PDB file of C-alpha atoms in Angstrom:
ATOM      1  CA  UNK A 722       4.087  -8.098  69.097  1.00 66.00           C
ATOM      2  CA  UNK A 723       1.198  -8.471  71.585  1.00 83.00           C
ATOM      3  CA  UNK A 724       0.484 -10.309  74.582  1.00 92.00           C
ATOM      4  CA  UNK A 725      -3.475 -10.809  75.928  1.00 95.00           C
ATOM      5  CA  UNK A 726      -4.762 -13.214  78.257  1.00 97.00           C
ATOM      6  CA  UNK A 727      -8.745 -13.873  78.442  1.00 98.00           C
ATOM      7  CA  UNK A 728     -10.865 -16.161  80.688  1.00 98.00           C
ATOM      8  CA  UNK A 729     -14.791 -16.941  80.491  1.00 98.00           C
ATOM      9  CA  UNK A 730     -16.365 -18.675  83.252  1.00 96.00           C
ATOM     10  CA  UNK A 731     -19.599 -18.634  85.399  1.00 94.00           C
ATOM     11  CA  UNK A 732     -18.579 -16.367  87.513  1.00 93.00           C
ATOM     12  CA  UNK A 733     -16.166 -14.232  85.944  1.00 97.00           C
ATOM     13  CA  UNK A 734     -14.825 -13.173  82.107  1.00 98.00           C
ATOM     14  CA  UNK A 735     -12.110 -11.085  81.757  1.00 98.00           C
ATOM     15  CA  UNK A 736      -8.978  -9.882  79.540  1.00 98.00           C
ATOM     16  CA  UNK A 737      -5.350  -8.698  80.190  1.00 96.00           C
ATOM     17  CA  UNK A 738      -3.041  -7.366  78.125  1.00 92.00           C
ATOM     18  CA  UNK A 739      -0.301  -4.831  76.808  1.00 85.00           C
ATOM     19  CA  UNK A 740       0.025  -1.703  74.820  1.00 82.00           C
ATOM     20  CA  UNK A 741       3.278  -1.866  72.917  1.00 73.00           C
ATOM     21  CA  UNK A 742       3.127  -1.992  69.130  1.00 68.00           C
ATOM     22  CA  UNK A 743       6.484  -3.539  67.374  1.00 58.00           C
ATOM     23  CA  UNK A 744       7.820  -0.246  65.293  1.00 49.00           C
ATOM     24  CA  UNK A 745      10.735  -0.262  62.988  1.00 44.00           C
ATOM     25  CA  UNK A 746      11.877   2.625  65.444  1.00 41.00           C
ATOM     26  CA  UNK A 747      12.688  -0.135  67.810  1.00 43.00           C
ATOM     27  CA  UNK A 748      15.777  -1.346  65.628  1.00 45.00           C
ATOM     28  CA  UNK A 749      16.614   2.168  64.614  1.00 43.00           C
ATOM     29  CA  UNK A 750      17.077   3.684  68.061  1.00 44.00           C
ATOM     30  CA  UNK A 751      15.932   1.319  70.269  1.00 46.00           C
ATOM     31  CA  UNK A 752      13.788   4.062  71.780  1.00 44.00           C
ATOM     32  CA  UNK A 753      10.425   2.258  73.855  1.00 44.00           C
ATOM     33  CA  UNK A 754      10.718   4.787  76.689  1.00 44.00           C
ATOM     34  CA  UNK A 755       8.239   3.920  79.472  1.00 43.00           C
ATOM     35  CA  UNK A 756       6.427   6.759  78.988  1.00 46.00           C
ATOM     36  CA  UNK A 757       6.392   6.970  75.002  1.00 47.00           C
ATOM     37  CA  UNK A 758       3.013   7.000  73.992  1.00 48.00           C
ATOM     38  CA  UNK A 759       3.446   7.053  69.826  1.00 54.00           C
ATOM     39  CA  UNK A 760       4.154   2.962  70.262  1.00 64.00           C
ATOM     40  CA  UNK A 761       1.328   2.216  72.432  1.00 74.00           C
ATOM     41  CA  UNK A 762      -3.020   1.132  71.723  1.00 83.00           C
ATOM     42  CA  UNK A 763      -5.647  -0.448  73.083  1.00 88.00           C
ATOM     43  CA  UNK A 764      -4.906  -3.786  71.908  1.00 92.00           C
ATOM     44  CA  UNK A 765      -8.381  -4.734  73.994  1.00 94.00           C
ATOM     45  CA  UNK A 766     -11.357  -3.331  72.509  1.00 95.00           C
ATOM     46  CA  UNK A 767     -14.784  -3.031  74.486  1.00 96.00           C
ATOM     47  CA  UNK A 768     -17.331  -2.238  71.723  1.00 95.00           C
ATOM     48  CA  UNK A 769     -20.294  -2.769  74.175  1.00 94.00           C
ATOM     49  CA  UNK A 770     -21.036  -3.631  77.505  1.00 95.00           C
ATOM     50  CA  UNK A 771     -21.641  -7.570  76.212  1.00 96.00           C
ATOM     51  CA  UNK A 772     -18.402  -7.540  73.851  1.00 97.00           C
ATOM     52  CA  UNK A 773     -15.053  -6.969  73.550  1.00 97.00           C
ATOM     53  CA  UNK A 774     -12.355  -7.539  71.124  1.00 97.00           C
ATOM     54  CA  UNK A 775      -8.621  -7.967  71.208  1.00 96.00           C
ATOM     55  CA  UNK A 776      -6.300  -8.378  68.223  1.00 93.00           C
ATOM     56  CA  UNK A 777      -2.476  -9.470  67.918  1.00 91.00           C
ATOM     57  CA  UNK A 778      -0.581  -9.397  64.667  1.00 89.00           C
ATOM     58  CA  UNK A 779      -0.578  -7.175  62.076  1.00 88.00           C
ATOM     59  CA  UNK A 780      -1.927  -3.912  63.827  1.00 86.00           C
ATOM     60  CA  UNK A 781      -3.035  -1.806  60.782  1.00 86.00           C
ATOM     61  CA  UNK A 782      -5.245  -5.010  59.000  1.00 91.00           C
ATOM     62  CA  UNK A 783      -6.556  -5.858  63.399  1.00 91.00           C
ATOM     63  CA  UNK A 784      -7.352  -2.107  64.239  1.00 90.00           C
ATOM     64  CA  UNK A 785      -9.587  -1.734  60.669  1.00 91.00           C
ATOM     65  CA  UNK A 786     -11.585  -5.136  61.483  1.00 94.00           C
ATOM     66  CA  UNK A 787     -12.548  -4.107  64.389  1.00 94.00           C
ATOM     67  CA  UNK A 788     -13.374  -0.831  63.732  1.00 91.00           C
ATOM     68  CA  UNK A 789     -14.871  -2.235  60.623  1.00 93.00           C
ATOM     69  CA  UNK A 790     -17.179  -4.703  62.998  1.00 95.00           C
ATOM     70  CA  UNK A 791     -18.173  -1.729  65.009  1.00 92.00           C
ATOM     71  CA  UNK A 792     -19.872  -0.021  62.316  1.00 92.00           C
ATOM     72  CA  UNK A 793     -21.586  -3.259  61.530  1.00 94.00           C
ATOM     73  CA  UNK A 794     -22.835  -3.853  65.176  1.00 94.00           C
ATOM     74  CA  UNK A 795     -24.521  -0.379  64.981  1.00 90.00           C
ATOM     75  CA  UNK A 796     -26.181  -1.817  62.055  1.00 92.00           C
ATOM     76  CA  UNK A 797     -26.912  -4.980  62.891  1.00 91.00           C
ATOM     77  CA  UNK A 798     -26.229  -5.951  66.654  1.00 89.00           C
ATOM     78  CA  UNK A 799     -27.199  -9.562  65.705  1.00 91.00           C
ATOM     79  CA  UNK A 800     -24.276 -10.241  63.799  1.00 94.00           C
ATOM     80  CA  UNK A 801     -22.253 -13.072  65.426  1.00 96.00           C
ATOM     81  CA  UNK A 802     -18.615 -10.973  65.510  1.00 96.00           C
ATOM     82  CA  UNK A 803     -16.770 -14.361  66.234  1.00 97.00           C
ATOM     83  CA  UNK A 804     -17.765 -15.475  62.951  1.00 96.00           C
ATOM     84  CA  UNK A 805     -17.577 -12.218  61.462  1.00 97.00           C
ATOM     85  CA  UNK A 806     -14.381 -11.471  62.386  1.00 97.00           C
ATOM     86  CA  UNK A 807     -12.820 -15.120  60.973  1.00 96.00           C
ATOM     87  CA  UNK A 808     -15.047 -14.704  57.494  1.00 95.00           C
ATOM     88  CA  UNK A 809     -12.371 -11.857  56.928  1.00 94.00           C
ATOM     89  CA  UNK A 810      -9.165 -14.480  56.433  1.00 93.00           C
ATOM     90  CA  UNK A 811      -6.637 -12.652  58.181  1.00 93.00           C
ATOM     91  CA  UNK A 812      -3.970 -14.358  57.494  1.00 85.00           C
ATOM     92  CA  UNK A 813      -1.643 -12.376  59.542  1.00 90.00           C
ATOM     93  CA  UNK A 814      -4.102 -11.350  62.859  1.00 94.00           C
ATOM     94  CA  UNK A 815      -5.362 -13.558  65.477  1.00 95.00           C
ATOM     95  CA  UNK A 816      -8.403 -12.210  67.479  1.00 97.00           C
ATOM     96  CA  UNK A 817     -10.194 -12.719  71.111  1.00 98.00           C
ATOM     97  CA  UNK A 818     -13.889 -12.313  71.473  1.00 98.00           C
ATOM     98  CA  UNK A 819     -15.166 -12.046  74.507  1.00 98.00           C
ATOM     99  CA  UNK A 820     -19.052 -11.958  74.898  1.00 98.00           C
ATOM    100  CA  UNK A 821     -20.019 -10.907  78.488  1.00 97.00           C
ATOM    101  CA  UNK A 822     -24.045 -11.995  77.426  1.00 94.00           C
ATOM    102  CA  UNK A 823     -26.460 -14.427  79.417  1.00 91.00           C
ATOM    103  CA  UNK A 824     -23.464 -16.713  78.901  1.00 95.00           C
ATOM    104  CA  UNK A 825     -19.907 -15.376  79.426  1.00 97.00           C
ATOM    105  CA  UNK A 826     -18.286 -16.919  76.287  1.00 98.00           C
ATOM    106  CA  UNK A 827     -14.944 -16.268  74.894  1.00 98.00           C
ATOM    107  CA  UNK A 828     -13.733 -17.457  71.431  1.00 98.00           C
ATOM    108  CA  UNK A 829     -10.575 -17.384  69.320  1.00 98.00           C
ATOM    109  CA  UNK A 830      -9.806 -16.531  65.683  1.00 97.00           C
ATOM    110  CA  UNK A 831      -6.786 -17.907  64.260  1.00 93.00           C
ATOM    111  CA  UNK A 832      -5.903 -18.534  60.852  1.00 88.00           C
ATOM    112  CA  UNK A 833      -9.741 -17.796  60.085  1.00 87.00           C
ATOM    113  CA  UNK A 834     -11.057 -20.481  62.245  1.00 94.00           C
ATOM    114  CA  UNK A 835     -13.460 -19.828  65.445  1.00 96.00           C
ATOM    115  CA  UNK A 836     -12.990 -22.185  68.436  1.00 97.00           C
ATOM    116  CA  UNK A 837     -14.008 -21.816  71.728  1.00 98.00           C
ATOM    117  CA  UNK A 838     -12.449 -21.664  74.943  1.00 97.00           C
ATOM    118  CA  UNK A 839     -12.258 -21.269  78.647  1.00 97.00           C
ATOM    119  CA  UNK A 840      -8.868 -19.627  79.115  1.00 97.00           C
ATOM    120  CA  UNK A 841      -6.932 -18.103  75.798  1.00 97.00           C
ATOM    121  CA  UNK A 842      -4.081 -16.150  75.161  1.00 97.00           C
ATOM    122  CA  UNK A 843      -2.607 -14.537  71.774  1.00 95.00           C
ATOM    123  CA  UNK A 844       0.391 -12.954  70.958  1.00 91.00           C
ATOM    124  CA  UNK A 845       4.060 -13.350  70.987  1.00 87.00           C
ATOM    125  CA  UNK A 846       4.649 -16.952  72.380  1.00 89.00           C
ATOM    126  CA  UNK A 847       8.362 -16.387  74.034  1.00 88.00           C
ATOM    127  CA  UNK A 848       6.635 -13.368  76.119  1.00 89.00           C
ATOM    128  CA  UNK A 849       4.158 -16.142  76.846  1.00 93.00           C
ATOM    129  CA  UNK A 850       6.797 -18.732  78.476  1.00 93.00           C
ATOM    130  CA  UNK A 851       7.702 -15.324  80.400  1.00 90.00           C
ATOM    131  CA  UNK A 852       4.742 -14.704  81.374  1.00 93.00           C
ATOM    132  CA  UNK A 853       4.139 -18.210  83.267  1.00 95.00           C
ATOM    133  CA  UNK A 854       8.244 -18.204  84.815  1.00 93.00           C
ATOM    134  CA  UNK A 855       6.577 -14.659  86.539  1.00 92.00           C
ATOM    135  CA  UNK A 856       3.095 -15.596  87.630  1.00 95.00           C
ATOM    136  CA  UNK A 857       3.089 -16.061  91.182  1.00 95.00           C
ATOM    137  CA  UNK A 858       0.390 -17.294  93.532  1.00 95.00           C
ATOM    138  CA  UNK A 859      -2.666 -15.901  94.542  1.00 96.00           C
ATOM    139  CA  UNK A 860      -2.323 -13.843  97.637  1.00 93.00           C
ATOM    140  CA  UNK A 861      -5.148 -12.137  97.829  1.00 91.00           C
ATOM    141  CA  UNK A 862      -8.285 -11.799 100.289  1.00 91.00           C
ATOM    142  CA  UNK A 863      -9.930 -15.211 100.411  1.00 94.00           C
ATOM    143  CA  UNK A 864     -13.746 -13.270 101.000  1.00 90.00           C
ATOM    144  CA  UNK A 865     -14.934 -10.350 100.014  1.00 86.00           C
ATOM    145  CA  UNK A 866     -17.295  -8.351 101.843  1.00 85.00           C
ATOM    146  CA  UNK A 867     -20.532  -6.008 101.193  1.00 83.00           C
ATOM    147  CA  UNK A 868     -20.395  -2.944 104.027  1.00 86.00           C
ATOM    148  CA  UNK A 869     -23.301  -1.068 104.453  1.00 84.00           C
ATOM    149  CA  UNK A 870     -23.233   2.810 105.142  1.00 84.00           C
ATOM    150  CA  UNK A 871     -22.445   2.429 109.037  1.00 85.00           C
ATOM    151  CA  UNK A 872     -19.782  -0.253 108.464  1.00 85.00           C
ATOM    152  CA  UNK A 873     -21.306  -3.212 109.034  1.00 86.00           C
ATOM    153  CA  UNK A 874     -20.805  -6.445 107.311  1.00 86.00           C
ATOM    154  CA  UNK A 875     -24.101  -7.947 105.075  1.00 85.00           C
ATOM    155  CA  UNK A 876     -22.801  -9.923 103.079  1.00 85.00           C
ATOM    156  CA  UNK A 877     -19.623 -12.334 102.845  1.00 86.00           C
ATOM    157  CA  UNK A 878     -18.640 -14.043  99.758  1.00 86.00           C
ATOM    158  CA  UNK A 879     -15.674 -16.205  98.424  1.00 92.00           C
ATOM    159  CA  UNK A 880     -13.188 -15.096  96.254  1.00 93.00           C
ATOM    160  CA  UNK A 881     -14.065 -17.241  93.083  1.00 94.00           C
ATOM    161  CA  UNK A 882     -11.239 -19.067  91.513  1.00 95.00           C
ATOM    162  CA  UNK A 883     -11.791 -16.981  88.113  1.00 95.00           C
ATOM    163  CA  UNK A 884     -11.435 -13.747  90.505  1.00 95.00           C
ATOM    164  CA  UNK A 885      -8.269 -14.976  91.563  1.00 96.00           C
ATOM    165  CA  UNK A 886      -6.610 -15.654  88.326  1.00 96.00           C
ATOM    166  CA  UNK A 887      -7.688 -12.321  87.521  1.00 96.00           C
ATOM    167  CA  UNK A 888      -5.412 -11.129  89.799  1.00 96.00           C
ATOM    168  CA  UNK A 889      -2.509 -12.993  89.334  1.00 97.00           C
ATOM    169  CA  UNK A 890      -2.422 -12.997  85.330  1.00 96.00           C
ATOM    170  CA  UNK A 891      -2.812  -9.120  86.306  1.00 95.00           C
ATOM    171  CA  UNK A 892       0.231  -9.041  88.721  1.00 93.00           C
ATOM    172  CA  UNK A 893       2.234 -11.093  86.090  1.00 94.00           C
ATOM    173  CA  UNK A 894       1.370  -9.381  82.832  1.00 91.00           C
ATOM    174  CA  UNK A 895       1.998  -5.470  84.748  1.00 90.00           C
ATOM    175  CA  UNK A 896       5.414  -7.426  86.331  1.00 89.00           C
ATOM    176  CA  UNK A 897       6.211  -8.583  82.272  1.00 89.00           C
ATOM    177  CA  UNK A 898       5.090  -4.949  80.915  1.00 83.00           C
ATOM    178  CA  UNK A 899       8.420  -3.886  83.250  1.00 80.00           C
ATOM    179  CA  UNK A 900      11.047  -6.865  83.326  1.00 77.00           C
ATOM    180  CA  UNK A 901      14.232  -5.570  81.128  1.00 65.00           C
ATOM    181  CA  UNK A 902      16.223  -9.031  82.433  1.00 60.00           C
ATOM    182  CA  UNK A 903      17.701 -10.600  78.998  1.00 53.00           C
ATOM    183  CA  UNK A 904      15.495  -8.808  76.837  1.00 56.00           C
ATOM    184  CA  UNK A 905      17.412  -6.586  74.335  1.00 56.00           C
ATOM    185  CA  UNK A 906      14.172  -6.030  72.429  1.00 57.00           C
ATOM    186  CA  UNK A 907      11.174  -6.694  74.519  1.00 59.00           C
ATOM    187  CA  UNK A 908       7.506  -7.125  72.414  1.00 65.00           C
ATOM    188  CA  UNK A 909       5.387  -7.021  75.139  1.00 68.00           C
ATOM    189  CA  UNK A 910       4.864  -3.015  77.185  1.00 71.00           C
ATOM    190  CA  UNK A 911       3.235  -0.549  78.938  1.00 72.00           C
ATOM    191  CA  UNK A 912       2.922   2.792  79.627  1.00 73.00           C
ATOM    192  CA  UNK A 913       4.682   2.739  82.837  1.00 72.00           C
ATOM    193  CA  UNK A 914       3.498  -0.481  83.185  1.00 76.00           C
ATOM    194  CA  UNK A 915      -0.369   0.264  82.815  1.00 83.00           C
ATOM    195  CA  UNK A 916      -1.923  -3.016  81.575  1.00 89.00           C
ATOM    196  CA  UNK A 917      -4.761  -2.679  80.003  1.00 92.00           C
ATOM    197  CA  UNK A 918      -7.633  -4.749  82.016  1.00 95.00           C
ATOM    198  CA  UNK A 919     -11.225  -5.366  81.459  1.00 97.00           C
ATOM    199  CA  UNK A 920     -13.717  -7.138  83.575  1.00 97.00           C
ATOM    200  CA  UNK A 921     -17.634  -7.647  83.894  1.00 96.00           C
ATOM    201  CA  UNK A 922     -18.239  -5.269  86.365  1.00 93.00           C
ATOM    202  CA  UNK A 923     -19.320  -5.946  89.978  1.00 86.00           C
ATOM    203  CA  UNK A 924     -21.744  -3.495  90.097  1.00 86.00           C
ATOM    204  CA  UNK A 925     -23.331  -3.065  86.457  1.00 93.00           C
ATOM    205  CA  UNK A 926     -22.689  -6.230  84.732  1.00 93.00           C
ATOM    206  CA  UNK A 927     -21.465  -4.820  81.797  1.00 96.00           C
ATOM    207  CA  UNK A 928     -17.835  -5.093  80.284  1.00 97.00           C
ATOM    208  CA  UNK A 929     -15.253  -1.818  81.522  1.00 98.00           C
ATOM    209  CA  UNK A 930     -11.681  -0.462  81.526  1.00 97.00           C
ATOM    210  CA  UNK A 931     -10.567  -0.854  85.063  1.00 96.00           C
ATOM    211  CA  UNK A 932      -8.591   2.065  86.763  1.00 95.00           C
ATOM    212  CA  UNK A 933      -5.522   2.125  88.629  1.00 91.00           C
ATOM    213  CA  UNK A 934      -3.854   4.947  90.608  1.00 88.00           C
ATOM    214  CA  UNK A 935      -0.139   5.062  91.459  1.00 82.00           C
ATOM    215  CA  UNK A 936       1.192   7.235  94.370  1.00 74.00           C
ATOM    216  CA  UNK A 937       4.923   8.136  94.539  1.00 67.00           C
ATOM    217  CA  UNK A 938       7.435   6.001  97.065  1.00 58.00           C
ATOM    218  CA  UNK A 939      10.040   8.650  97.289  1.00 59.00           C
ATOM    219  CA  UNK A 940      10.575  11.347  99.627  1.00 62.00           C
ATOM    220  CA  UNK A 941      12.397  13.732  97.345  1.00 56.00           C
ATOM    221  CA  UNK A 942       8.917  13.221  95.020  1.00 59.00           C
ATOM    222  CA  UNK A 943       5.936  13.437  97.144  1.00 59.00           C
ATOM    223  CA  UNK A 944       3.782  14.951  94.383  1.00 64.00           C
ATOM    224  CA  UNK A 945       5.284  11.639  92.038  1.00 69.00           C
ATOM    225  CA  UNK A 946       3.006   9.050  90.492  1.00 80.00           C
ATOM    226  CA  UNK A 947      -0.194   8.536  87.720  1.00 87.00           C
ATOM    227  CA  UNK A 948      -3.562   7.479  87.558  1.00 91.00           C
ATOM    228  CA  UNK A 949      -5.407   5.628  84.686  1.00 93.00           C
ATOM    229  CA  UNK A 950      -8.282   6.584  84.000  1.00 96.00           C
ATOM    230  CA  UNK A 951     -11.229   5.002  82.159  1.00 97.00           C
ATOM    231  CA  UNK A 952     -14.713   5.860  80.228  1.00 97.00           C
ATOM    232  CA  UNK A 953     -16.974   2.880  79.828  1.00 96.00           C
ATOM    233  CA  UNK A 954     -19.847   4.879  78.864  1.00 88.00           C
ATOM    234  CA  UNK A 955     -20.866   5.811  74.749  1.00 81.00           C
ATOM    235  CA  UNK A 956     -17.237   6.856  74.002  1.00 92.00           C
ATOM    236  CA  UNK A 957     -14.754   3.628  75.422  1.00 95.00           C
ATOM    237  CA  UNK A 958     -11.086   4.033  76.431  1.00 95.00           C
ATOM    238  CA  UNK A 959      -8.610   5.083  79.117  1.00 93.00           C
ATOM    239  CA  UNK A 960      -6.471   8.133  79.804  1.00 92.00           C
ATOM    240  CA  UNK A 961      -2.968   7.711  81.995  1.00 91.00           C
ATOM    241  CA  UNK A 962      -1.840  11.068  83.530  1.00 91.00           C
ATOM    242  CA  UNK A 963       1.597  11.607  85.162  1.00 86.00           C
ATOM    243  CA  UNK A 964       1.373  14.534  88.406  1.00 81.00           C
ATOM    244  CA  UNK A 965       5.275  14.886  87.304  1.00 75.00           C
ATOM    245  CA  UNK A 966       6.100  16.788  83.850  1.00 71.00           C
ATOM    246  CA  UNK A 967       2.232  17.327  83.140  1.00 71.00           C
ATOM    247  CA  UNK A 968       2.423  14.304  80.470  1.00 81.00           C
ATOM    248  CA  UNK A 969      -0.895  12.951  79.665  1.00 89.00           C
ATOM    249  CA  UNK A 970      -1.846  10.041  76.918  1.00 89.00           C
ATOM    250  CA  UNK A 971      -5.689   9.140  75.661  1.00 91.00           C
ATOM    251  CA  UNK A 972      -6.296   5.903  74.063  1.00 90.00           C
ATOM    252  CA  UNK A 973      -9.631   6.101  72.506  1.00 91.00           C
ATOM    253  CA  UNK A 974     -11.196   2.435  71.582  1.00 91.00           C
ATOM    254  CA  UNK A 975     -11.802   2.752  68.035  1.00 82.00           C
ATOM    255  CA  UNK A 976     -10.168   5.737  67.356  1.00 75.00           C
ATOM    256  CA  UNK A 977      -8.544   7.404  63.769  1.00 77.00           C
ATOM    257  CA  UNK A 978      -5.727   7.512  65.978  1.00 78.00           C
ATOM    258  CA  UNK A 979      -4.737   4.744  68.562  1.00 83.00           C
ATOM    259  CA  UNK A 980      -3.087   6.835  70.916  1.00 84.00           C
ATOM    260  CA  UNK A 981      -3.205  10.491  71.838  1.00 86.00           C
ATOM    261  CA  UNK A 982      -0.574  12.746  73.255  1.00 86.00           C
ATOM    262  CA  UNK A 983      -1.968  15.588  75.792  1.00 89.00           C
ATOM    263  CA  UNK A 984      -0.974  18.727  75.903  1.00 84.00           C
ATOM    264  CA  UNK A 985      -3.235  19.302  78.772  1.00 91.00           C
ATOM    265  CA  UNK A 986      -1.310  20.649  82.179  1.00 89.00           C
ATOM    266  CA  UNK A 987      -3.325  19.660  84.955  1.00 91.00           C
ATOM    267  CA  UNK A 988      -5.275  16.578  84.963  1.00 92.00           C
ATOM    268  CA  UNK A 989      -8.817  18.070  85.197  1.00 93.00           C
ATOM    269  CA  UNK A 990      -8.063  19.884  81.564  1.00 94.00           C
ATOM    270  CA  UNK A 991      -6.465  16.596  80.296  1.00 94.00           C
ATOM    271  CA  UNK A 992     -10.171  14.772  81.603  1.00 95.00           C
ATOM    272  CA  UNK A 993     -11.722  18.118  79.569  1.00 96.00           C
ATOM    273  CA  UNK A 994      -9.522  17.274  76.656  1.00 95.00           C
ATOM    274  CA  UNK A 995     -10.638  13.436  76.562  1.00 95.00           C
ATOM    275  CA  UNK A 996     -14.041  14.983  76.542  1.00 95.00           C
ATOM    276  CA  UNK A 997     -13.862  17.417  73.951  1.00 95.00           C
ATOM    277  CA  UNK A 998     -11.958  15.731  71.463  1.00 93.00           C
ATOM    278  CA  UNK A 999     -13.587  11.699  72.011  1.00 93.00           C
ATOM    279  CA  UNK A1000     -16.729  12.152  74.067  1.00 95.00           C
ATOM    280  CA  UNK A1001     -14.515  10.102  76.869  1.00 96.00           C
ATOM    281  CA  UNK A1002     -16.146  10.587  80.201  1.00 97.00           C
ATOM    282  CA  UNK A1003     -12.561   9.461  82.383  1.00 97.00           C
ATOM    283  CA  UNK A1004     -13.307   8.572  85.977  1.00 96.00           C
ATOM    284  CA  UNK A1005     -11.211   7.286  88.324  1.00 95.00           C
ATOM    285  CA  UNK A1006      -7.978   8.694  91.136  1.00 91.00           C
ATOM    286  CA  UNK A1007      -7.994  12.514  90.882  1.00 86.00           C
ATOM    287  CA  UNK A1008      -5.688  15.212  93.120  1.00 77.00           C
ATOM    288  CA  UNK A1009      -5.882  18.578  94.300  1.00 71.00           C
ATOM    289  CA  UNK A1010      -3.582  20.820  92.110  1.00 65.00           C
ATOM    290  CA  UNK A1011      -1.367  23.284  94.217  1.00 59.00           C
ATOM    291  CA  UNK A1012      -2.980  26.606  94.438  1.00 53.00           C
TER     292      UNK A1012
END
């Protein structure tokens, strides 16, 4: 199952959401190890800088739409994909659209109809009711502030309400990716808990992958954590990397395969690897390797 949150406002449009994919593994073996990248995708798909797609539901009949619509777009880039993507009759998918254009618009597809929307969510509905019992309030900055190259303050502005719920649906879905409490078989992960979020971008406007960068809290593991990594240039995705065991995963948007294990053993050849084998240009936390 899936869980993805979206929001489209003036100020802000974003999307939230998980990686797991439901396997018949799960009932074998019962094996979703935090770290086990075979069960794991970009559920949210940034095709452009202006659109983005995510997908709950059958994964197989999702993952070919979109990457059916994306051959399309570079046909024809004024196809409308909302109404695209609900022409198809999936009976068994449900589908956001976000559309980060002079308007920040998001729509939902389900049960082929197109309907739009401020706030949205798909996916597994229990995980929802979760989701809402863990969502906390915003404490956050209340302004944010531009600083200029000596330090100085120019510019002060408020933290918009939309910024805010970024956050906290953030906080909640990354706290839901990890909560085990009564959940024998839980349908909504991450990679360590690495949500998958996507934002118009302060600086260019345009749609991207955020990054994140964990450190270690543990004494006896100083050289402990991961950093995710994103591209949001030509080729789209994100690329976690753990500094313990060398284990690296790439998640290509739109990829033959949704998720990548590296055999890369520091992290610049697992960015090199990205490169090489998707065109994926990860930025984001780097470390100094140990001579």
């Amino acid at each position: 199952m899936t869980l993805v949150v979206a929001h489209a406002s003036p100020d802000i449009c974003f999307m939230v959401g998980d990686t797991l994919l439901s396997h018949e593994h799960f009932q074998l073996k019962g094996d979703i190890g935090p770290i086990n990248g075979e069960f794991h995708s970009l559920k949210i798909q940034i095709l452009s800088g202006e659109l983005a797609v995510a997908f709950a539901g059958n994964f197989d009949a999702a993952y070919s739409a979109v990457a059916a619509l994306k051959l399309e777009l570079s046909d024809d880039s004024t196809i409308d994909s909302a109404v695209w993507l609900a022409s198809k009759k999936l009976a068994d998918v449900d589908f956001l659209v976000l559309k980060n254009e002079e308007k920040k618009q998001l729509f939902v597809i389900e049960h082929g109809e197109v309907r739009q929307a401020t706030d949205a969510h798909i996916g597994d509905g229990e995980e929802w009711n979760r989701l809402l019992q863990l969502k906390q309030p915003y404490k956050g900055a209340l302004e944010r502030h531009t600083i200029d190259e000596n330090g100085g303050i120019t510019r002060s502005d408020l933290v918009t309400s939309g910024e805010q719920e970024f956050d906290v649906v953030s906080d909640a879905i990354e706290a839901l990716s990890r909560d085990r409490v009564g959940r024998k078989q839980p349908t909504v992960g991450a990679i360590s808990g690495c949500v998958v979020r996507i934002v118009d971008a302060r600086i260019s406007g345009q749609l991207e992958y955020l990054q994140a960068v964990e450190a270690s809290n543990f004494p006896w593991e100083p050289a402990g954590g991961f950093t995710l990594l994103a591209s949001n240039e030509l080729s789209r995705g994100i690329g976690i990397f753990f500094r313990v065991g060398r284990k690296g995963f790439i998640l290509p948007a739109g990829g033959t395969l949704p998720c990548v294990a590296s055999t890369a053993e520091t992290l610049q050849a697992f960015i090199e690897e990205a490169r090489v084998k998707f065109g994926m240009k990860l930025t984001g936390g780097t470390w100094v390797e140990p001579a």
